[in-house]
Short mmCIF file of C-alpha atoms in Angstrom, two decimals:
data_model
loop_
_atom_site.label_atom_id
_atom_site.label_comp_id
_atom_site.label_asym_id
_atom_site.label_seq_id
_atom_site.Cartn_x
_atom_site.Cartn_y
_atom_site.Cartn_z
CA MET W 454 -25.84 12.84 18.95
CA THR W 455 -22.53 13.89 17.46
CA GLY W 456 -22.19 14.36 13.71
CA THR W 457 -24.24 11.66 12.06
CA THR W 458 -23.90 9.07 14.79
CA GLY W 459 -26.26 8.31 17.61
CA GLY W 460 -25.84 8.81 21.32
CA MET W 461 -26.77 11.35 23.90
CA ASN W 462 -25.03 14.69 24.05
CA GLU W 463 -26.28 16.93 26.84
CA ASN W 464 -23.30 19.24 27.21
CA PRO W 465 -24.68 22.73 28.08
CA LEU W 466 -21.58 24.30 26.53
CA ASP W 467 -22.97 23.39 23.12
CA LEU W 468 -25.65 26.01 23.84
CA LEU W 469 -23.33 28.51 25.54
CA PRO W 470 -24.50 31.62 23.60
CA GLU W 471 -28.13 30.77 24.36
CA VAL W 472 -27.33 30.02 28.02
CA LEU W 473 -25.52 33.35 28.38
CA LEU W 474 -28.45 35.31 26.94
CA ALA W 475 -31.00 33.40 29.04
CA GLY W 476 -28.93 33.94 32.18
CA SER W 477 -28.62 37.65 31.42
CA ALA W 478 -32.39 37.94 30.94
CA VAL W 479 -33.17 36.19 34.23
CA LEU W 480 -30.55 38.14 36.16
CA GLY W 481 -31.72 41.37 34.52
CA LEU W 482 -35.28 40.68 35.62
CA LEU W 483 -34.10 40.24 39.20
CA LEU W 484 -31.89 43.33 39.08
CA GLY W 485 -34.76 45.40 37.72
CA ALA W 486 -36.75 44.72 40.88
CA TRP W 487 -33.97 46.07 43.12
CA LEU W 488 -32.13 48.75 41.19
CA PRO W 489 -33.26 52.38 41.52
CA ARG W 490 -34.84 53.86 38.42
CA ARG W 491 -31.76 55.87 37.50
CA ARG W 492 -29.67 52.66 37.46
CA GLN W 493 -31.97 50.51 35.34
CA TRP W 494 -29.62 50.95 32.39
CA LEU W 495 -27.36 48.38 34.05
CA VAL W 496 -29.77 45.70 32.81
CA ALA W 497 -29.03 46.80 29.24
CA ALA W 498 -25.31 46.80 29.99
CA LEU W 499 -25.61 43.25 31.28
CA GLY W 500 -27.43 42.26 28.09
CA LEU W 501 -24.74 43.89 25.94
CA ALA W 502 -22.07 41.93 27.81
CA ALA W 503 -24.01 38.69 27.28
CA CYS W 504 -24.33 39.43 23.55
CA ALA W 505 -20.60 40.12 23.23
CA ALA W 506 -19.73 36.96 25.16
CA GLY W 507 -22.21 34.94 23.11
CA ILE W 508 -20.75 36.16 19.82
CA ALA W 509 -17.26 35.29 21.03
CA ALA W 510 -18.42 31.83 22.11
CA ALA W 511 -20.17 31.22 18.78
CA ILE W 512 -17.12 32.26 16.76
CA ARG W 513 -14.80 30.17 18.91
CA GLN W 514 -17.09 27.16 18.63
CA ALA W 515 -17.26 27.53 14.84
CA ALA W 516 -13.50 28.04 14.54
CA ALA W 517 -12.78 24.95 16.64
CA GLY W 518 -13.84 22.76 13.71
CA GLY W 519 -14.80 19.14 14.13
CA GLY W 520 -17.80 19.35 11.84
CA PRO W 521 -21.47 19.93 12.62
CA THR W 522 -22.91 18.40 15.77
CA ALA W 523 -26.36 17.88 17.23
CA ALA W 524 -26.83 18.51 20.95
CA PHE W 525 -29.39 17.22 23.43
CA ASP W 526 -30.30 14.01 21.67
CA GLY W 527 -30.28 15.70 18.28
CA ALA W 528 -32.84 18.38 19.15
CA PHE W 529 -30.50 21.33 18.61
CA ALA W 530 -28.06 21.61 15.72
CA VAL W 531 -24.69 23.30 16.02
CA ASP W 532 -23.50 23.98 12.49
CA THR W 533 -22.85 26.82 10.05
CA VAL W 534 -26.48 27.91 9.95
CA THR W 535 -26.71 28.02 13.74
CA SER W 536 -23.36 29.80 14.14
CA THR W 537 -24.24 32.45 11.57
CA GLY W 538 -27.66 32.92 13.14
CA ARG W 539 -26.06 33.34 16.55
CA VAL W 540 -23.66 36.04 15.39
CA VAL W 541 -26.29 37.95 13.43
CA ILE W 542 -29.03 37.71 16.08
CA LEU W 543 -26.76 38.57 19.02
CA ALA W 544 -25.23 41.51 17.15
CA GLY W 545 -28.73 42.70 16.25
CA THR W 546 -29.83 42.32 19.86
CA ALA W 547 -26.94 44.51 20.97
CA VAL W 548 -28.02 47.17 18.46
CA VAL W 549 -31.63 47.10 19.70
CA LEU W 550 -30.47 47.38 23.33
CA LEU W 551 -28.38 50.41 22.39
CA LEU W 552 -31.29 52.00 20.54
CA GLY W 553 -33.55 51.51 23.56
CA LEU W 554 -31.23 53.16 26.07
CA THR W 555 -32.23 56.78 25.40
CA PRO W 556 -36.01 56.55 24.75
CA PHE W 557 -36.59 54.32 27.79
CA ARG W 558 -34.07 55.94 30.13
CA GLY W 559 -35.74 56.59 33.46
CA ASP W 560 -38.92 54.77 32.43
CA ALA W 561 -40.62 52.87 35.24
CA ARG W 562 -40.36 49.69 33.16
CA GLU W 563 -36.96 50.29 31.55
CA SER W 564 -35.48 47.03 32.77
CA GLU W 565 -38.51 45.10 31.49
CA PHE W 566 -37.91 46.39 27.98
CA HIS W 567 -34.32 45.20 27.97
CA VAL W 568 -35.30 41.79 29.37
CA LEU W 569 -38.05 41.34 26.78
CA VAL W 570 -35.60 42.16 23.99
CA GLN W 571 -33.26 39.45 25.24
CA LEU W 572 -36.03 36.88 25.57
CA ALA W 573 -37.31 37.57 22.05
CA ALA W 574 -33.75 37.23 20.76
CA LEU W 575 -33.37 33.96 22.66
CA GLY W 576 -36.44 32.62 20.86
CA ALA W 577 -34.91 33.61 17.52
CA LEU W 578 -31.67 31.81 18.46
CA MET W 579 -33.58 28.64 19.27
CA LEU W 580 -35.47 28.87 15.98
CA ALA W 581 -32.19 29.04 14.10
CA GLY W 582 -30.82 25.88 15.73
CA ALA W 583 -33.96 23.81 16.27
CA GLN W 584 -33.74 20.34 14.72
CA ASP W 585 -36.83 18.88 16.32
CA LEU W 586 -40.46 19.82 15.78
CA LEU W 587 -41.16 20.09 19.50
CA LEU W 588 -38.23 22.44 20.08
CA LEU W 589 -39.30 24.43 17.02
CA ALA W 590 -42.76 24.93 18.55
CA ALA W 591 -41.27 26.03 21.88
CA ALA W 592 -38.87 28.41 20.09
CA TYR W 593 -41.78 29.91 18.13
CA LEU W 594 -43.61 30.71 21.35
CA LEU W 595 -40.49 32.11 23.03
CA ALA W 596 -39.84 34.37 20.06
CA SER W 597 -43.48 35.47 19.85
CA VAL W 598 -44.74 36.23 23.37
CA PRO W 599 -42.07 38.82 24.30
CA SER W 600 -42.50 40.39 20.85
CA TYR W 601 -46.23 40.89 21.43
CA THR W 602 -45.43 42.73 24.65
CA LEU W 603 -42.74 44.85 23.00
CA ALA W 604 -45.17 45.93 20.27
CA GLY W 605 -47.52 47.44 22.86
CA PHE W 606 -44.91 48.38 25.44
CA ARG W 607 -45.85 52.08 25.49
CA LYS W 608 -49.49 51.24 26.36
CA ASP W 609 -50.73 54.07 24.12
CA ALA W 610 -53.47 53.71 21.50
CA PRO W 611 -51.19 52.95 18.49
CA GLY W 612 -49.13 50.51 20.54
CA THR W 613 -52.19 48.71 21.86
CA GLU W 614 -53.59 48.35 18.35
CA ALA W 615 -50.22 47.12 17.09
CA ALA W 616 -49.92 44.53 19.86
CA LEU W 617 -53.50 43.34 19.38
CA LYS W 618 -53.16 42.81 15.62
CA TYR W 619 -49.76 41.19 16.05
CA PHE W 620 -51.03 38.87 18.79
CA VAL W 621 -54.24 37.84 17.00
CA THR W 622 -52.38 37.01 13.80
CA GLY W 623 -49.60 35.22 15.69
CA ALA W 624 -52.00 33.23 17.86
CA LEU W 625 -54.05 32.10 14.86
CA LEU W 626 -51.09 31.06 12.74
CA GLY W 627 -49.37 29.60 15.80
CA VAL W 628 -52.30 27.22 16.28
CA VAL W 629 -52.14 26.33 12.58
CA MET W 630 -48.41 25.66 12.98
CA LEU W 631 -48.98 23.40 15.99
CA ALA W 632 -51.64 21.51 14.03
CA GLY W 633 -49.14 21.09 11.19
CA ILE W 634 -46.50 19.79 13.60
CA THR W 635 -49.03 17.28 14.97
CA VAL W 636 -49.87 16.03 11.49
CA LEU W 637 -46.18 15.73 10.52
CA TYR W 638 -45.50 13.85 13.75
CA ALA W 639 -48.31 11.44 12.92
CA ALA W 640 -47.10 11.03 9.35
CA GLY W 641 -43.42 10.57 10.18
CA ARG W 642 -43.78 8.89 13.59
CA ALA W 643 -40.98 11.11 14.90
CA SER W 644 -40.23 14.71 15.72
CA ALA W 645 -36.47 14.81 15.04
CA TYR W 646 -35.57 16.10 11.58
CA PRO W 647 -33.20 13.27 10.55
CA ALA W 648 -35.81 10.66 11.44
CA LEU W 649 -38.51 12.61 9.62
CA GLY W 650 -36.25 12.85 6.59
CA GLY W 651 -36.30 9.07 6.37
CA GLU W 652 -40.00 8.56 7.11
CA LEU W 653 -41.85 11.40 5.37
CA PRO W 654 -41.02 10.29 1.79
CA ARG W 655 -42.89 7.03 2.54
CA ALA W 656 -45.77 8.68 4.40
CA PRO W 657 -49.16 9.51 2.80
CA ALA W 658 -48.72 12.59 0.62
CA VAL W 659 -51.97 14.15 1.88
CA LEU W 660 -50.76 14.10 5.49
CA VAL W 661 -47.31 15.44 4.62
CA THR W 662 -48.81 18.22 2.50
CA ALA W 663 -51.24 19.30 5.22
CA GLY W 664 -48.56 19.24 7.89
CA THR W 665 -46.08 21.15 5.73
CA VAL W 666 -48.58 23.89 4.91
CA GLY W 667 -49.45 24.32 8.59
CA LEU W 668 -45.80 24.43 9.60
CA LEU W 669 -44.98 26.98 6.90
CA ALA W 670 -47.86 29.19 8.03
CA GLY W 671 -46.30 29.79 11.43
CA LEU W 672 -42.76 30.32 10.19
CA LEU W 673 -43.88 32.64 7.40
CA PHE W 674 -45.72 34.70 10.00
CA LYS W 675 -42.43 35.17 11.87
CA THR W 676 -40.71 36.27 8.67
CA GLY W 677 -43.47 38.71 7.76
CA ALA W 678 -44.06 37.06 4.39
CA VAL W 679 -47.34 36.77 2.49
CA PRO W 680 -49.90 35.61 3.59
CA GLY W 681 -48.88 36.21 7.22
CA HIS W 682 -47.79 39.79 6.64
CA PHE W 683 -50.89 41.73 7.69
CA TRP W 684 -49.51 42.55 11.13
CA VAL W 685 -46.28 44.10 9.85
CA PRO W 686 -47.25 47.69 8.87
CA ASP W 687 -49.49 48.34 11.88
CA ALA W 688 -47.14 46.71 14.40
CA VAL W 689 -44.11 48.59 13.07
CA GLU W 690 -45.95 51.92 12.94
CA GLY W 691 -47.55 51.58 16.36
CA SER W 692 -44.60 50.25 18.34
CA SER W 693 -41.58 52.24 19.49
CA PRO W 694 -38.75 52.49 16.91
CA PRO W 695 -36.38 50.19 18.88
CA ALA W 696 -39.11 47.56 19.15
CA ALA W 697 -39.94 47.96 15.46
CA ALA W 698 -36.27 47.42 14.62
CA LEU W 699 -36.37 44.13 16.53
CA LEU W 700 -39.68 42.95 15.04
CA THR W 701 -38.48 43.41 11.46
CA THR W 702 -35.07 41.81 11.93
CA LEU W 703 -34.38 39.25 14.66
CA PRO W 704 -37.41 36.91 14.32
CA LYS W 705 -36.91 36.98 10.55
CA VAL W 706 -33.34 35.71 10.87
CA GLY W 707 -34.33 32.82 13.13
CA ALA W 708 -37.40 31.84 11.11
CA LEU W 709 -35.59 31.86 7.75
CA ALA W 710 -32.80 29.73 9.20
CA ALA W 711 -35.47 27.33 10.45
CA LEU W 712 -37.15 27.26 7.04
CA HIS W 713 -33.87 26.44 5.33
CA ARG W 714 -33.17 23.59 7.75
CA LEU W 715 -36.66 22.16 7.23
CA ALA W 716 -36.31 22.37 3.47
CA ALA W 717 -32.87 20.78 3.42
CA VAL W 718 -33.48 17.90 5.86
CA PRO W 719 -37.01 16.57 6.61
CA LEU W 720 -38.77 17.87 3.47
CA ALA W 721 -35.98 17.23 0.98
CA GLY W 722 -37.14 13.82 -0.24
CA THR W 723 -40.90 14.24 0.02
CA ARG W 724 -43.35 14.40 -2.87
CA VAL W 725 -44.83 17.65 -1.57
CA PRO W 726 -44.15 20.59 -3.93
CA TRP W 727 -43.10 22.80 -1.04
CA ASP W 728 -40.44 24.50 -3.16
CA GLU W 729 -43.03 25.69 -5.66
CA LEU W 730 -45.20 27.00 -2.84
CA VAL W 731 -42.28 28.91 -1.33
CA ALA W 732 -41.41 30.32 -4.77
CA VAL W 733 -44.95 31.60 -5.28
CA LEU W 734 -45.02 33.16 -1.79
CA ALA W 735 -41.62 34.76 -2.44
CA ALA W 736 -42.95 36.34 -5.63
CA ALA W 737 -46.09 37.55 -3.86
CA SER W 738 -44.14 38.98 -0.91
CA MET W 739 -41.64 40.99 -2.92
CA THR W 740 -44.28 42.31 -5.31
CA LEU W 741 -46.93 43.18 -2.73
CA GLY W 742 -44.36 44.74 -0.39
CA ASN W 743 -42.99 46.98 -3.11
CA LEU W 744 -46.40 48.04 -4.43
CA ALA W 745 -47.64 48.89 -0.94
CA ALA W 746 -44.50 50.89 -0.14
CA PHE W 747 -44.72 53.11 -3.20
CA PHE W 748 -46.93 55.82 -1.74
CA GLN W 749 -46.26 55.55 1.98
CA THR W 750 -45.46 58.84 3.70
CA ASP W 751 -44.85 57.50 7.23
CA VAL W 752 -41.23 56.31 7.41
CA ARG W 753 -42.06 53.39 9.69
CA ARG W 754 -44.77 52.07 7.38
CA LEU W 755 -42.40 52.46 4.45
CA LEU W 756 -39.78 50.36 6.23
CA ALA W 757 -42.49 47.88 7.24
CA TYR W 758 -43.50 47.24 3.65
CA SER W 759 -39.83 47.26 2.68
CA THR W 760 -39.24 44.36 5.06
CA VAL W 761 -42.14 42.45 3.48
CA SER W 762 -40.49 42.84 0.09
CA GLN W 763 -37.08 41.89 1.48
CA VAL W 764 -38.37 38.59 2.81
CA GLY W 765 -39.49 37.80 -0.72
CA TYR W 766 -35.87 37.94 -1.85
CA LEU W 767 -34.76 35.99 1.20
CA LEU W 768 -37.16 33.17 0.37
CA LEU W 769 -35.47 32.57 -3.00
CA PRO W 770 -32.61 30.44 -1.59
CA VAL W 771 -35.10 28.58 0.62
CA ALA W 772 -37.08 27.58 -2.49
CA VAL W 773 -33.92 26.13 -4.06
CA ALA W 774 -32.40 24.74 -0.85
CA THR W 775 -32.15 21.25 -2.39
CA ARG W 776 -31.55 22.38 -5.97
CA ALA W 777 -28.65 24.85 -5.78
CA ASP W 778 -25.33 24.16 -4.09
CA ASP W 779 -24.87 27.80 -3.04
CA ALA W 780 -28.38 28.31 -1.62
CA GLN W 781 -27.25 28.13 2.00
CA ARG W 782 -24.40 30.60 1.76
CA ALA W 783 -26.59 32.95 -0.31
CA LEU W 784 -29.29 32.92 2.38
CA LEU W 785 -26.90 33.36 5.30
CA PHE W 786 -24.95 36.20 3.70
CA TYR W 787 -28.13 38.00 2.68
CA LEU W 788 -29.50 37.62 6.20
CA ALA W 789 -26.36 39.21 7.66
CA GLY W 790 -26.40 42.04 5.14
CA TYR W 791 -30.11 42.67 5.55
CA ALA W 792 -29.92 42.67 9.34
CA VAL W 793 -27.17 45.27 9.62
CA THR W 794 -28.67 47.47 6.89
CA ASN W 795 -32.24 47.35 8.16
CA LEU W 796 -31.11 48.05 11.73
CA GLY W 797 -29.11 51.00 10.40
CA ALA W 798 -32.23 52.46 8.77
CA PHE W 799 -34.19 52.08 11.99
CA ALA W 800 -31.29 53.64 13.92
CA VAL W 801 -31.77 56.76 11.79
CA VAL W 802 -35.48 56.74 12.69
CA CYS W 803 -34.55 56.41 16.38
CA ALA W 804 -32.06 59.28 16.06
CA LEU W 805 -34.81 61.63 14.82
CA PRO W 806 -37.88 60.89 16.97
CA GLY W 807 -39.61 64.07 15.82
CA ALA W 808 -39.53 63.15 12.12
CA ARG W 809 -42.37 60.71 11.46
CA THR W 810 -42.97 61.44 7.76
CA LEU W 811 -40.79 61.73 4.69
CA ALA W 812 -41.29 65.50 4.70
CA GLY W 813 -39.91 65.64 8.23
CA TYR W 814 -36.50 64.63 6.89
CA ARG W 815 -36.21 67.67 4.63
CA GLY W 816 -32.91 69.42 5.19
CA LEU W 817 -31.29 66.48 7.00
CA LEU W 818 -28.08 66.79 4.98
CA ARG W 819 -27.54 70.37 6.10
CA ALA W 820 -28.55 69.77 9.72
CA HIS W 821 -26.86 66.39 10.26
CA PRO W 822 -24.73 65.44 7.26
CA GLY W 823 -23.37 62.23 8.79
CA LEU W 824 -26.86 60.94 9.53
CA ALA W 825 -28.06 61.85 6.03
CA LEU W 826 -25.21 59.88 4.49
CA SER W 827 -25.92 56.94 6.78
CA LEU W 828 -29.58 57.02 5.74
CA ALA W 829 -28.61 57.06 2.06
CA VAL W 830 -26.20 54.15 2.54
CA CYS W 831 -28.80 52.05 4.36
CA LEU W 832 -31.68 52.76 1.97
CA LEU W 833 -29.55 52.25 -1.13
CA GLY W 834 -28.17 49.19 0.62
CA LEU W 835 -31.68 47.75 1.04
CA LEU W 836 -32.17 48.47 -2.65
CA GLY W 837 -29.05 46.49 -3.45
CA THR W 838 -26.54 49.12 -4.51
CA PRO W 839 -22.84 48.22 -4.56
CA PRO W 840 -20.67 48.01 -2.55
CA THR W 841 -23.12 47.30 0.28
CA ALA W 842 -23.68 43.81 1.67
CA VAL W 843 -27.24 43.49 0.32
CA PHE W 844 -25.93 43.96 -3.22
CA LEU W 845 -23.74 40.88 -2.87
CA GLY W 846 -26.57 39.09 -1.07
CA LYS W 847 -29.02 39.74 -3.89
CA LEU W 848 -26.45 38.70 -6.46
CA GLU W 849 -25.96 35.43 -4.60
CA VAL W 850 -29.67 34.65 -4.21
CA PHE W 851 -30.45 35.54 -7.84
CA THR W 852 -27.64 33.21 -8.94
CA ALA W 853 -28.93 30.45 -6.67
CA ALA W 854 -32.44 30.87 -8.11
CA PHE W 855 -31.10 30.55 -11.65
CA ASP W 856 -29.03 27.50 -10.74
CA GLY W 857 -32.05 25.93 -9.04
CA GLY W 858 -34.28 26.22 -12.09
CA TYR W 859 -36.29 29.27 -11.01
CA ALA W 860 -35.10 31.73 -13.63
CA TRP W 861 -38.55 33.35 -13.76
CA LEU W 862 -38.36 34.10 -10.06
CA ALA W 863 -34.90 35.63 -10.37
CA VAL W 864 -36.12 37.86 -13.22
CA LEU W 865 -39.15 38.94 -11.18
CA ALA W 866 -36.89 39.67 -8.20
CA ALA W 867 -34.62 41.81 -10.39
CA ALA W 868 -37.64 43.73 -11.70
CA ASN W 869 -38.89 44.30 -8.16
CA THR W 870 -35.45 45.54 -7.14
CA VAL W 871 -35.56 48.18 -9.89
CA ALA W 872 -39.10 49.15 -8.90
CA SER W 873 -38.13 49.58 -5.23
CA LEU W 874 -35.75 52.37 -6.22
CA PHE W 875 -38.80 54.65 -6.46
CA TYR W 876 -39.82 54.61 -2.81
CA TYR W 877 -36.30 54.58 -1.40
CA LEU W 878 -35.51 57.70 -3.43
CA ARG W 879 -38.73 59.30 -2.15
CA TRP W 880 -37.11 59.24 1.28
CA ILE W 881 -33.59 60.18 0.22
CA ARG W 882 -34.72 63.14 -1.88
CA PRO W 883 -36.13 65.32 0.94
CA ALA W 884 -33.21 64.39 3.19
CA PHE W 885 -30.82 65.91 0.66
CA ALA W 886 -33.07 68.85 -0.24
CA THR W 887 -32.92 72.36 1.19
CA ALA W 888 -35.05 72.80 4.31
CA ASP W 889 -37.97 75.23 4.09
CA GLY W 890 -38.91 74.93 7.75
CA PRO W 891 -37.33 74.09 11.10
CA GLY W 892 -35.66 70.92 9.77
CA PRO W 893 -35.76 67.36 11.12
CA GLY W 894 -35.56 68.35 14.80
CA PRO W 895 -33.19 67.41 17.62
CA LEU W 896 -30.79 64.50 17.30
CA VAL W 897 -30.53 61.52 19.65
CA ARG W 898 -26.77 61.07 19.56
CA PRO W 899 -26.42 57.42 20.74
CA ALA W 900 -28.85 56.29 18.04
CA ALA W 901 -27.03 58.43 15.46
CA LEU W 902 -23.71 56.82 16.37
CA THR W 903 -25.36 53.41 15.99
CA ALA W 904 -26.59 54.44 12.53
CA TYR W 905 -23.08 55.49 11.52
CA ALA W 906 -21.67 52.16 12.68
CA ALA W 907 -24.39 50.12 10.92
CA ALA W 908 -23.92 51.96 7.62
CA ALA W 909 -20.17 51.45 7.83
CA ALA W 910 -20.66 47.77 8.68
CA SER W 911 -22.96 47.29 5.66
CA VAL W 912 -20.30 48.67 3.33
CA ALA W 913 -17.50 46.76 5.07
CA LEU W 914 -19.40 43.49 4.83
CA GLY W 915 -20.01 44.09 1.14
CA VAL W 916 -16.36 44.93 0.43
CA GLY W 917 -15.07 41.97 2.44
CA ALA W 918 -17.69 39.51 1.20
CA GLY W 919 -15.27 36.98 -0.26
CA PRO W 920 -13.81 35.52 2.96
CA VAL W 921 -17.22 35.64 4.66
CA LEU W 922 -18.94 33.72 1.88
CA ASP W 923 -16.28 31.01 2.08
CA LEU W 924 -17.31 30.35 5.69
CA LEU W 925 -21.04 29.97 5.08
CA GLY W 926 -21.25 26.82 3.01
CA GLY W 927 -20.64 24.17 5.65
CA PRO W 928 -22.85 21.07 5.96
CA LEU W 929 -25.89 20.89 8.17
CA ALA W 930 -26.02 18.73 11.28
CA ARG W 931 -28.00 15.54 10.72
#
């Protein structure tokens, strides 16, 4: 299908970024079986090359124009949402691969880690572009199974607990999601979004409501939103920092893009109050995440609850997807800003493996001034301090919420933003204080360089927001 017309389109080049990443993962798996242990890093290098090539292909495809298209009989959309998701997810994948180079260097399963990262990212890419319920289900599984393995990759007690809780929650809500897809298929007599958009408004409201709730359950689990957030703190704390960076970023980008597409196409004309449900869950996520983060002392758990609160803000434009004209560009820009800023914060954690608590960062400014500044930029960026990208992202989503008739939600989000200042400053304060002990410990330089780059990118994206925002408002493929 091309544009809004029918017809088959099975050109693999429409999925070139996804094909490149899948090919890199398969080839990396084969290489890992033959390369000596000291050369396993070549699998990561191959993945980095695939990410760079995929980003270039996505940008070129978007710049070519011609309007949105739907590939493979309409199952996969190629439009602004997909293109933005590709760039953000592939760039985030490259960051995670870089963060994993040092801690897993020489590990007996080093190549497996890099392959799993690429497969999880591939699932997130498919989530972002899925325009068919069956492809959405397959993408959910592809994004989930490698992530479960990454959570427990170290095979230690915390990692095993993290993987178990993550898997049990994901399996349960995955079954609920599949049940919801089955009900929606029965109600709409189709699995493609455009066809569902025409059938669901005439279908029985009870069936559409049940199917929508089940479908939202699975996607909200991938975002880490309430009520599917219980896995987040334990999985992030128990997994390795590079894996935690992936779990709190890449699946979230793909799932939120999928939620926006569902809201804007198949659910847009239904009588189901899905927007009110999403608004309530957004309010619960941002409030619960902030309250739980207030008194955390472990930096990973603090970032885990921070990501729960962040998804609350990110759900605002989803709730008004059919009410506000700027909802799409607000969501996409916030996703890009959040991804680079959150990955920068985790890069700081990776750079200081010996500092697990807030107190462990005391004296960071004196020991590693560049890293301390990067930490401050990323944490204040997650708060929404100008001129970082998240500041512009929050401004856009608050405006979209007001325009969409959810002024109360925008006010609550603003109040939660002010409240979150407390726990971000609890981390920044010891980092800029005088050290009484040995300091934050040795520095992992590659991760530190990644943190510098992410902090700089967050500021650059915020300063240059104007041209970027102009590119994010294109129509969806239908």
